[in-house]
CSV table of C-alpha atoms in Angstrom, one decimal:
chain,number,residue,atom,x,y,z
A,1,ASP,CA,-7.7,-18.8,-4.4
A,2,GLY,CA,-6.4,-17.1,-1.2
A,3,GLY,CA,-6.7,-13.5,-1.2
A,4,ILE,CA,-8.5,-10.1,-0.4
A,5,THR,CA,-11.7,-9.0,-1.8
A,6,GLN,CA,-13.1,-5.6,-1.8
A,7,SER,CA,-16.5,-4.4,-3.0
A,8,PRO,CA,-17.8,-2.4,-4.5
A,9,LYS,CA,-15.0,-1.5,-7.0
A,10,TYR,CA,-16.9,1.9,-7.5
A,11,LEU,CA,-19.1,3.8,-4.9
A,12,PHE,CA,-20.8,7.1,-5.4
A,13,ARG,CA,-22.1,9.0,-2.4
A,14,LYS,CA,-24.2,11.9,-1.9
A,15,GLU,CA,-23.3,14.7,0.5
A,16,GLY,CA,-24.4,13.8,4.0
A,17,GLN,CA,-24.5,10.0,3.4
A,18,ASN,CA,-22.9,7.4,5.2
A,19,VAL,CA,-21.3,4.5,3.1
A,20,THR,CA,-19.7,1.2,4.0
A,21,LEU,CA,-16.7,-0.4,2.0
A,22,SER,CA,-16.5,-4.3,2.4
A,23,CYS,CA,-13.1,-6.0,3.0
A,24,GLU,CA,-12.9,-9.9,3.2
A,25,GLN,CA,-9.6,-12.1,3.4
A,26,ASN,CA,-9.1,-15.7,3.5
A,27,LEU,CA,-5.5,-15.7,4.2
A,28,ASN,CA,-6.1,-16.3,7.9
A,29,HIS,CA,-4.3,-13.2,8.7
A,30,ASP,CA,-4.8,-11.5,12.1
A,31,ALA,CA,-3.7,-8.0,10.9
A,32,MET,CA,-6.0,-6.0,8.5
A,33,TYR,CA,-5.5,-2.4,7.5
A,34,TRP,CA,-7.3,0.2,5.6
A,35,TYR,CA,-5.4,2.9,3.7
A,36,ARG,CA,-6.4,5.8,1.5
A,37,GLN,CA,-4.6,7.1,-1.5
A,38,ASP,CA,-4.9,10.3,-3.2
A,39,PRO,CA,-3.3,11.3,-6.4
A,40,GLY,CA,0.4,11.7,-6.2
A,41,GLN,CA,0.3,10.9,-2.6
A,42,GLY,CA,1.6,7.8,-0.8
A,43,LEU,CA,-0.7,5.7,1.0
A,44,ARG,CA,-2.2,6.9,4.3
A,45,LEU,CA,-3.2,4.6,7.2
A,46,ILE,CA,-6.8,5.1,8.3
A,47,TYR,CA,-7.6,2.2,10.9
A,48,TYR,CA,-6.0,-1.1,11.5
A,49,SER,CA,-6.9,-4.1,13.5
A,50,GLN,CA,-4.3,-6.6,14.9
A,51,ILE,CA,-7.0,-9.0,16.3
A,52,VAL,CA,-10.8,-9.8,16.4
A,53,ASN,CA,-12.7,-7.2,18.3
A,54,ASP,CA,-9.9,-4.8,18.4
A,55,PHE,CA,-8.8,-1.9,16.4
A,56,GLN,CA,-6.7,1.5,16.4
A,57,LYS,CA,-6.7,4.7,14.7
A,58,GLY,CA,-4.2,5.4,12.1
A,59,ASP,CA,-3.1,8.7,10.8
A,60,ILE,CA,-6.2,10.0,9.2
A,61,ALA,CA,-9.0,8.3,11.3
A,62,GLU,CA,-11.4,11.3,11.6
A,63,GLY,CA,-14.6,10.9,9.7
A,64,TYR,CA,-14.1,7.0,9.3
A,65,SER,CA,-15.2,4.2,11.4
A,66,VAL,CA,-14.5,0.3,11.4
A,67,SER,CA,-15.5,-3.0,13.0
A,68,ARG,CA,-13.7,-6.3,13.4
A,69,GLU,CA,-16.2,-8.9,14.3
A,70,LYS,CA,-14.8,-11.7,12.3
A,71,LYS,CA,-11.3,-12.3,11.5
A,72,GLU,CA,-11.9,-12.5,7.8
A,73,SER,CA,-13.9,-9.1,7.7
A,74,PHE,CA,-12.9,-5.5,8.3
A,75,PRO,CA,-15.6,-3.2,6.9
A,76,LEU,CA,-14.9,0.6,6.7
A,77,THR,CA,-17.5,3.2,6.9
A,78,VAL,CA,-17.1,6.6,5.7
A,79,THR,CA,-19.4,9.2,7.5
A,80,SER,CA,-20.9,12.2,6.7
A,81,ALA,CA,-18.3,13.8,8.9
A,82,GLN,CA,-15.4,13.0,6.4
A,83,LYS,CA,-15.3,16.2,4.5
A,84,ASN,CA,-13.3,15.2,1.5
A,85,PRO,CA,-13.8,11.5,1.2
A,86,THR,CA,-13.4,11.3,-2.6
A,87,ALA,CA,-10.3,8.9,-3.0
A,88,PHE,CA,-9.1,5.2,-3.7
A,89,TYR,CA,-9.4,3.1,-0.6
A,90,LEU,CA,-7.3,0.1,-0.2
A,91,CYS,CA,-7.5,-2.8,2.2
A,92,ALA,CA,-4.6,-5.0,3.2
A,93,SER,CA,-3.8,-7.8,5.6
A,94,ARG,CA,-0.4,-8.8,6.9
A,95,THR,CA,1.7,-11.7,8.1
A,96,TYR,CA,4.5,-11.0,10.5
A,97,ASN,CA,6.7,-9.8,7.6
A,98,GLU,CA,4.6,-9.1,4.4
A,99,GLN,CA,1.7,-7.2,3.5
A,100,PHE,CA,-1.1,-8.0,0.8
A,101,PHE,CA,-3.5,-5.7,-0.7
A,102,GLY,CA,-7.0,-6.1,-2.2
A,103,PRO,CA,-7.9,-4.5,-5.7
A,104,GLY,CA,-9.4,-1.2,-4.0
A,105,THR,CA,-12.7,0.6,-4.1
A,106,ARG,CA,-12.8,4.1,-5.6
A,107,LEU,CA,-15.2,6.4,-3.8
A,108,THR,CA,-16.5,9.4,-5.6
A,109,VAL,CA,-18.8,12.0,-3.7
A,110,LEU,CA,-21.5,13.6,-5.9
B,1,LYS,CA,8.2,9.4,12.6
B,2,GLN,CA,9.5,7.5,9.8
B,3,GLU,CA,9.4,9.2,6.5
B,4,VAL,CA,9.8,7.5,3.0
B,5,THR,CA,10.9,9.3,0.0
B,6,GLN,CA,10.9,8.1,-3.6
B,7,ILE,CA,12.9,9.7,-6.4
B,8,PRO,CA,12.1,10.3,-8.9
B,9,ALA,CA,8.4,10.9,-9.0
B,10,ALA,CA,8.2,10.0,-12.7
B,11,LEU,CA,10.4,8.3,-15.2
B,12,SER,CA,10.0,7.7,-18.9
B,13,VAL,CA,12.6,5.4,-20.6
B,14,PRO,CA,12.8,3.7,-24.1
B,15,GLU,CA,12.0,0.0,-24.1
B,16,GLY,CA,15.1,-2.3,-23.3
B,17,GLU,CA,16.9,0.1,-20.9
B,18,ASN,CA,18.0,-0.9,-17.5
B,19,LEU,CA,16.8,1.4,-14.8
B,20,VAL,CA,17.0,2.3,-11.1
B,21,LEU,CA,14.3,3.6,-8.9
B,22,ASN,CA,15.2,5.0,-5.5
B,23,CYS,CA,13.7,4.7,-2.0
B,24,SER,CA,15.0,6.6,1.0
B,25,PHE,CA,13.8,6.3,4.8
B,26,THR,CA,14.9,8.5,7.8
B,27,ASP,CA,15.0,5.6,10.4
B,28,SER,CA,17.0,2.8,10.0
B,29,ALA,CA,15.5,0.7,12.6
B,30,ILE,CA,13.3,-1.4,10.3
B,31,TYR,CA,12.3,-5.1,10.1
B,32,ASN,CA,12.2,-5.1,6.5
B,33,LEU,CA,11.3,-3.2,3.3
B,34,GLN,CA,8.8,-4.1,0.6
B,35,TRP,CA,8.5,-3.1,-3.0
B,36,PHE,CA,5.3,-3.0,-4.7
B,37,ARG,CA,3.7,-2.4,-8.3
B,38,GLN,CA,0.5,-0.5,-8.8
B,39,ASP,CA,-1.3,-0.5,-12.1
B,40,PRO,CA,-3.8,2.3,-12.5
B,41,GLY,CA,-7.0,1.7,-10.6
B,42,LYS,CA,-5.7,-1.4,-9.2
B,43,GLY,CA,-4.5,-2.5,-5.7
B,44,LEU,CA,-0.8,-3.1,-4.9
B,45,THR,CA,1.2,-6.2,-6.3
B,46,SER,CA,4.1,-7.4,-3.9
B,47,LEU,CA,7.2,-7.5,-5.9
B,48,LEU,CA,9.9,-8.1,-3.5
B,49,LEU,CA,10.5,-8.3,0.2
B,50,ILE,CA,13.9,-7.5,1.7
B,51,GLN,CA,14.5,-8.3,5.4
B,52,SER,CA,16.7,-5.9,7.4
B,53,SER,CA,19.4,-8.6,7.6
B,54,GLN,CA,19.5,-9.1,3.8
B,55,ARG,CA,21.4,-7.0,1.2
B,56,GLU,CA,19.2,-7.8,-1.7
B,57,GLN,CA,16.7,-9.9,-3.2
B,58,THR,CA,16.2,-10.9,-6.9
B,59,SER,CA,13.0,-12.0,-8.9
B,60,GLY,CA,13.5,-12.5,-12.6
B,61,ARG,CA,14.5,-9.0,-14.0
B,62,LEU,CA,14.0,-7.2,-10.7
B,63,ASN,CA,16.8,-6.8,-8.2
B,64,ALA,CA,16.1,-4.7,-4.9
B,65,SER,CA,19.0,-3.8,-2.7
B,66,LEU,CA,18.8,-2.6,0.9
B,67,ASP,CA,21.5,-0.2,2.8
B,68,LYS,CA,19.8,0.1,6.1
B,69,SER,CA,22.6,2.0,7.6
B,70,SER,CA,22.3,4.9,4.9
B,71,GLY,CA,18.6,4.4,4.9
B,72,ARG,CA,18.3,3.6,1.2
B,73,SER,CA,17.0,0.9,-1.2
B,74,THR,CA,17.0,0.5,-4.9
B,75,LEU,CA,14.8,-1.5,-7.3
B,76,TYR,CA,16.8,-2.3,-10.5
B,77,ILE,CA,14.8,-3.3,-13.5
B,78,ALA,CA,16.8,-5.0,-16.5
B,79,ALA,CA,15.8,-4.7,-20.0
B,80,SER,CA,12.5,-2.7,-19.5
B,81,GLN,CA,9.3,-3.7,-21.4
B,82,PRO,CA,6.3,-1.7,-22.1
B,83,GLY,CA,4.5,-4.1,-19.7
B,84,ASP,CA,6.6,-2.8,-16.8
B,85,SER,CA,4.8,0.6,-17.0
B,86,ALA,CA,3.3,1.1,-13.5
B,87,THR,CA,3.8,3.0,-10.5
B,88,TYR,CA,6.4,1.4,-8.1
B,89,LEU,CA,6.0,2.0,-4.3
B,90,CYS,CA,8.3,1.2,-1.5
B,91,ALA,CA,7.3,0.6,1.9
B,92,VAL,CA,9.3,0.2,5.1
B,93,ASN,CA,8.1,-1.9,8.2
B,94,ASP,CA,9.2,-0.4,11.4
B,95,ASN,CA,6.2,-2.2,13.1
B,96,ASP,CA,4.1,0.3,11.2
B,97,MET,CA,4.2,0.4,7.3
B,98,ARG,CA,5.2,3.6,5.9
B,99,PHE,CA,4.7,4.2,2.2
B,100,GLY,CA,6.6,6.3,-0.4
B,101,ALA,CA,4.5,8.3,-2.9
B,102,GLY,CA,5.8,5.9,-5.7
B,103,THR,CA,7.7,6.4,-9.0
B,104,ARG,CA,5.3,6.3,-12.2
B,105,LEU,CA,7.3,4.5,-14.8
B,106,THR,CA,6.5,4.6,-18.5
B,107,VAL,CA,8.5,2.2,-20.9
B,108,LYS,CA,8.0,3.3,-24.5
B,109,PRO,CA,8.0,0.9,-27.3
């Protein structure tokens, strides 16, 4: 089955820890995205990558980092510099026209 | 900067009703508009994609329209069912994807 997988589904972080969220796609899409979703708000773009070894900051990149070493993988690291990381994180990939989403990771700071 | 607004934020209807969800955007220079469904704690599932040159798209009981010049799209759901209960989001593609905050729909049996 073609699609986007995210792991883990739930993640708990202690204050001061860095954590990495995984995103893998087998759709052969060049473009991949990370969004953050908070209750009652739309999706906000964290980082995106149009091609391997290249990525750009989105609207709320502070406190996050990414890498794009392989076409199918786009991991997101939430660093200790992100002051309010508790949220639902969604990974997406895109053809020219249409965007496809993974199932999401819910991150909670303890 | 493109802004996308969805009204209402929440909607509750009895089963069987036809309903309309609204999406408005501020910049009409878009490539396409996409409607998504999101169930609680899940990712987004694409429902309909309308290209900027199209006026509407249909899939089963769903019909989406696009009026690019006025910056509006509607999602029409016919004969609503409890299984339609979810949050519906619209997103406009003007090279970036911009999302509305969604409409939370509850269909009561």
